[in-house]
Structures are given as structure tokens and as C-alpha cells.
């Protein structure tokens, strides 16, 4: 486990630079989850560290495979200085712990809800999990382990999340693109939905 996390942290540092802050959260019955903050010009990026320590397991499986299965970490990018986004650390840790706590397999196209604002005053209560490999490349591990994927999180307003449940992730992403939505704006309004 420690070896995987050391490799993951090295990949994050190589790609995003040195973190200027980190916080750790431990939930009862789970391994520790850290959230690292990386400044990047007018952006700040938050990345989880700990979710990939063990593979995600299908909750219907009789036994959890300790080696094989999908592994991931979560990355959230927002514009710096516009909102108190550092308060997103605990919600991000909750999302990163969800495979251990709830037996979820977090994959692109999934919606993850935190049950409240992502940070104080945020119009977002959930995120859409996007395709990995863009900002931070997948980290290949020794066989038979699956690679670690670094999955971007796109904040969604409650209306966008409801629309996504009906229309699907692809439709919502196309709507954001057509409207020129700045998904990194921590204060953005929801995209018009008709």
C-alpha cells in the first residue's frame, strides 16, 4: 500500500509541482485519506492521496481482490481567490473514502454527491467524474495491478446533477461546452437547461 501511494505522490509532484498544503482525514474503519493543494498560477488544484492504496471492488463480489481492480485518485481544479475553496478538503476526502465506505467503484461519468455545498457558499453539492489521463497521466503499476487513474472532478449545481441523471453525463458535458461554461469558476451559475 505504502509503495503505491509513494508512486502516486511522486506522479502528482512531477506533474503539478510541490504542494503548498496538505490535510489528512481518517474515517472510522477506513485508511487515511490526504488531500494535497497545488498552486498553479490563477488556479489551485486539490488532489486526493490514499484512495488508490487498494483497488476498488464491486460491492456484489463475494471476496475483495487485494491486488486486481481499478484504482484512482481525484483531482479538482478551481480558480484561486474567488471563494473559500480550501474548505473542500473534507468533502474531497469523503468522496475519496467512498470506495472503502460504500463499496463504490468511482469511474468517469459517475456523479458523487457530498450532501451539502462543496465549500461555504458553493452552488455545487455534487461533482461529475470526468475522464482521466489529461492533466495527470495514468500511473502504470506492476502486473497484475491496474494502473492508477487521476480523475478530474467537475462541480455540478443541483439542477445540473438532476439533468445529468435524466440525460446522461455526455449530454451535460456537451451543454457545458456549447455554453462556454468555465467549469473552474467556483462561483459560476448553473448552465441553462431546457
PDB file of N, CA and C in Angstrom, residues 55-95:
ATOM      1  N   UNK A  55      -7.417  -1.537  -4.504  1.00  0.00           N
ATOM      2  CA  UNK A  55      -8.310  -1.480  -5.659  1.00  0.00           C
ATOM      3  C   UNK A  55      -9.761  -1.340  -5.231  1.00  0.00           C
ATOM      4  N   UNK A  56     -10.548  -0.655  -6.062  1.00  0.00           N
ATOM      5  CA  UNK A  56     -11.987  -0.562  -5.813  1.00  0.00           C
ATOM      6  C   UNK A  56     -12.604  -1.907  -6.167  1.00  0.00           C
ATOM      7  N   UNK A  57     -13.573  -2.322  -5.378  1.00  0.00           N
ATOM      8  CA  UNK A  57     -14.156  -3.645  -5.539  1.00  0.00           C
ATOM      9  C   UNK A  57     -15.648  -3.549  -5.781  1.00  0.00           C
ATOM     10  N   UNK A  58     -16.129  -4.355  -6.691  1.00  0.00           N
ATOM     11  CA  UNK A  58     -17.564  -4.450  -6.945  1.00  0.00           C
ATOM     12  C   UNK A  58     -18.248  -4.889  -5.655  1.00  0.00           C
ATOM     13  N   UNK A  59     -19.237  -4.113  -5.178  1.00  0.00           N
ATOM     14  CA  UNK A  59     -19.885  -4.470  -3.916  1.00  0.00           C
ATOM     15  C   UNK A  59     -20.629  -5.801  -3.963  1.00  0.00           C
ATOM     16  N   UNK A  60     -20.909  -6.316  -5.159  1.00  0.00           N
ATOM     17  CA  UNK A  60     -21.601  -7.606  -5.261  1.00  0.00           C
ATOM     18  C   UNK A  60     -20.633  -8.782  -5.270  1.00  0.00           C
ATOM     19  N   UNK A  61     -19.319  -8.504  -5.321  1.00  0.00           N
ATOM     20  CA  UNK A  61     -18.324  -9.586  -5.339  1.00  0.00           C
ATOM     21  C   UNK A  61     -18.290 -10.275  -3.976  1.00  0.00           C
ATOM     22  N   UNK A  62     -18.143 -11.594  -3.998  1.00  0.00           N
ATOM     23  CA  UNK A  62     -18.106 -12.363  -2.751  1.00  0.00           C
ATOM     24  C   UNK A  62     -16.850 -12.043  -1.947  1.00  0.00           C
ATOM     25  N   UNK A  63     -15.714 -11.883  -2.633  1.00  0.00           N
ATOM     26  CA  UNK A  63     -14.454 -11.555  -1.972  1.00  0.00           C
ATOM     27  C   UNK A  63     -13.794 -10.378  -2.683  1.00  0.00           C
ATOM     28  N   UNK A  64     -13.197  -9.503  -1.900  1.00  0.00           N
ATOM     29  CA  UNK A  64     -12.473  -8.371  -2.476  1.00  0.00           C
ATOM     30  C   UNK A  64     -11.070  -8.831  -2.853  1.00  0.00           C
ATOM     31  N   UNK A  65     -10.686  -8.582  -4.098  1.00  0.00           N
ATOM     32  CA  UNK A  65      -9.336  -8.914  -4.537  1.00  0.00           C
ATOM     33  C   UNK A  65      -8.398  -7.839  -4.015  1.00  0.00           C
ATOM     34  N   UNK A  66      -7.368  -8.204  -3.248  1.00  0.00           N
ATOM     35  CA  UNK A  66      -6.478  -7.193  -2.682  1.00  0.00           C
ATOM     36  C   UNK A  66      -5.480  -6.595  -3.682  1.00  0.00           C
ATOM     37  N   UNK A  67      -5.422  -7.152  -4.897  1.00  0.00           N
ATOM     38  CA  UNK A  67      -4.420  -6.701  -5.869  1.00  0.00           C
ATOM     39  C   UNK A  67      -5.054  -6.143  -7.137  1.00  0.00           C
ATOM     40  N   UNK A  68      -5.976  -6.897  -7.739  1.00  0.00           N
ATOM     41  CA  UNK A  68      -6.550  -6.509  -9.020  1.00  0.00           C
ATOM     42  C   UNK A  68      -7.808  -5.676  -8.825  1.00  0.00           C
ATOM     43  N   UNK A  69      -8.032  -4.772  -9.758  1.00  0.00           N
ATOM     44  CA  UNK A  69      -9.213  -3.920  -9.726  1.00  0.00           C
ATOM     45  C   UNK A  69      -8.825  -2.478  -9.989  1.00  0.00           C
ATOM     46  N   UNK A  70      -9.794  -1.656 -10.363  1.00  0.00           N
ATOM     47  CA  UNK A  70      -9.488  -0.261 -10.698  1.00  0.00           C
ATOM     48  C   UNK A  70      -9.001   0.534  -9.493  1.00  0.00           C
ATOM     49  N   UNK A  71      -8.055   1.441  -9.746  1.00  0.00           N
ATOM     50  CA  UNK A  71      -7.525   2.344  -8.719  1.00  0.00           C
ATOM     51  C   UNK A  71      -7.607   3.758  -9.258  1.00  0.00           C
ATOM     52  N   UNK A  72      -7.880   4.701  -8.363  1.00  0.00           N
ATOM     53  CA  UNK A  72      -7.996   6.092  -8.813  1.00  0.00           C
ATOM     54  C   UNK A  72      -7.695   7.054  -7.672  1.00  0.00           C
ATOM     55  N   UNK A  73      -7.380   8.270  -8.068  1.00  0.00           N
ATOM     56  CA  UNK A  73      -7.329   9.429  -7.179  1.00  0.00           C
ATOM     57  C   UNK A  73      -8.143  10.525  -7.858  1.00  0.00           C
ATOM     58  N   UNK A  74      -8.602  11.496  -7.081  1.00  0.00           N
ATOM     59  CA  UNK A  74      -9.475  12.557  -7.573  1.00  0.00           C
ATOM     60  C   UNK A  74      -8.723  13.878  -7.629  1.00  0.00           C
ATOM     61  N   UNK A  75      -9.006  14.677  -8.668  1.00  0.00           N
ATOM     62  CA  UNK A  75      -8.349  15.980  -8.833  1.00  0.00           C
ATOM     63  C   UNK A  75      -9.424  17.026  -9.125  1.00  0.00           C
ATOM     64  N   UNK A  76      -9.415  18.101  -8.339  1.00  0.00           N
ATOM     65  CA  UNK A  76     -10.346  19.212  -8.535  1.00  0.00           C
ATOM     66  C   UNK A  76      -9.535  20.466  -8.813  1.00  0.00           C
ATOM     67  N   UNK A  77      -9.866  21.183  -9.898  1.00  0.00           N
ATOM     68  CA  UNK A  77      -9.184  22.430 -10.261  1.00  0.00           C
ATOM     69  C   UNK A  77     -10.190  23.575 -10.222  1.00  0.00           C
ATOM     70  N   UNK A  78      -9.833  24.642  -9.480  1.00  0.00           N
ATOM     71  CA  UNK A  78     -10.704  25.824  -9.401  1.00  0.00           C
ATOM     72  C   UNK A  78      -9.853  27.086  -9.475  1.00  0.00           C
ATOM     73  N   UNK A  79     -10.501  28.190  -9.838  1.00  0.00           N
ATOM     74  CA  UNK A  79      -9.816  29.480  -9.860  1.00  0.00           C
ATOM     75  C   UNK A  79      -9.552  29.913  -8.429  1.00  0.00           C
ATOM     76  N   UNK A  80      -8.332  30.370  -8.186  1.00  0.00           N
ATOM     77  CA  UNK A  80      -7.908  30.753  -6.839  1.00  0.00           C
ATOM     78  C   UNK A  80      -8.448  32.125  -6.446  1.00  0.00           C
ATOM     79  N   UNK A  81      -8.700  32.289  -5.158  1.00  0.00           N
ATOM     80  CA  UNK A  81      -9.015  33.590  -4.603  1.00  0.00           C
ATOM     81  C   UNK A  81     -10.433  34.088  -4.770  1.00  0.00           C
ATOM     82  N   UNK A  82     -11.307  33.331  -5.415  1.00  0.00           N
ATOM     83  CA  UNK A  82     -12.679  33.792  -5.638  1.00  0.00           C
ATOM     84  C   UNK A  82     -13.646  33.291  -4.570  1.00  0.00           C
ATOM     85  N   UNK A  83     -13.291  32.209  -3.895  1.00  0.00           N
ATOM     86  CA  UNK A  83     -14.152  31.620  -2.867  1.00  0.00           C
ATOM     87  C   UNK A  83     -13.255  30.871  -1.885  1.00  0.00           C
ATOM     88  N   UNK A  84     -13.822  30.483  -0.753  1.00  0.00           N
ATOM     89  CA  UNK A  84     -13.071  29.764   0.277  1.00  0.00           C
ATOM     90  C   UNK A  84     -13.002  28.278  -0.075  1.00  0.00           C
ATOM     91  N   UNK A  85     -12.339  27.994  -1.196  1.00  0.00           N
ATOM     92  CA  UNK A  85     -12.327  26.619  -1.705  1.00  0.00           C
ATOM     93  C   UNK A  85     -11.471  25.675  -0.872  1.00  0.00           C
ATOM     94  N   UNK A  86     -10.619  26.191   0.021  1.00  0.00           N
ATOM     95  CA  UNK A  86      -9.819  25.290   0.857  1.00  0.00           C
ATOM     96  C   UNK A  86     -10.701  24.451   1.783  1.00  0.00           C
ATOM     97  N   UNK A  87     -11.939  24.863   1.973  1.00  0.00           N
ATOM     98  CA  UNK A  87     -12.863  24.086   2.805  1.00  0.00           C
ATOM     99  C   UNK A  87     -13.372  22.838   2.064  1.00  0.00           C
ATOM    100  N   UNK A  88     -12.923  22.642   0.818  1.00  0.00           N
ATOM    101  CA  UNK A  88     -13.313  21.463   0.047  1.00  0.00           C
ATOM    102  C   UNK A  88     -12.535  20.225   0.495  1.00  0.00           C
ATOM    103  N   UNK A  89     -11.551  20.393   1.363  1.00  0.00           N
ATOM    104  CA  UNK A  89     -10.688  19.274   1.744  1.00  0.00           C
ATOM    105  C   UNK A  89     -11.477  18.109   2.335  1.00  0.00           C
ATOM    106  N   UNK A  90     -12.354  18.377   3.287  1.00  0.00           N
ATOM    107  CA  UNK A  90     -13.119  17.291   3.906  1.00  0.00           C
ATOM    108  C   UNK A  90     -14.090  16.639   2.906  1.00  0.00           C
ATOM    109  N   UNK A  91     -14.885  17.435   2.145  1.00  0.00           N
ATOM    110  CA  UNK A  91     -15.740  16.781   1.142  1.00  0.00           C
ATOM    111  C   UNK A  91     -14.952  15.923   0.147  1.00  0.00           C
ATOM    112  N   UNK A  92     -13.766  16.379  -0.273  1.00  0.00           N
ATOM    113  CA  UNK A  92     -12.950  15.573  -1.189  1.00  0.00           C
ATOM    114  C   UNK A  92     -12.508  14.278  -0.527  1.00  0.00           C
ATOM    115  N   UNK A  93     -12.108  14.355   0.747  1.00  0.00           N
ATOM    116  CA  UNK A  93     -11.709  13.146   1.467  1.00  0.00           C
ATOM    117  C   UNK A  93     -12.883  12.185   1.599  1.00  0.00           C
ATOM    118  N   UNK A  94     -14.082  12.712   1.832  1.00  0.00           N
ATOM    119  CA  UNK A  94     -15.286  11.870   1.908  1.00  0.00           C
ATOM    120  C   UNK A  94     -15.492  11.140   0.582  1.00  0.00           C
ATOM    121  N   UNK A  95     -15.372  11.868  -0.529  1.00  0.00           N
ATOM    122  CA  UNK A  95     -15.545  11.240  -1.847  1.00  0.00           C
ATOM    123  C   UNK A  95     -14.469  10.180  -2.085  1.00  0.00           C
TER     124      UNK A  95
END
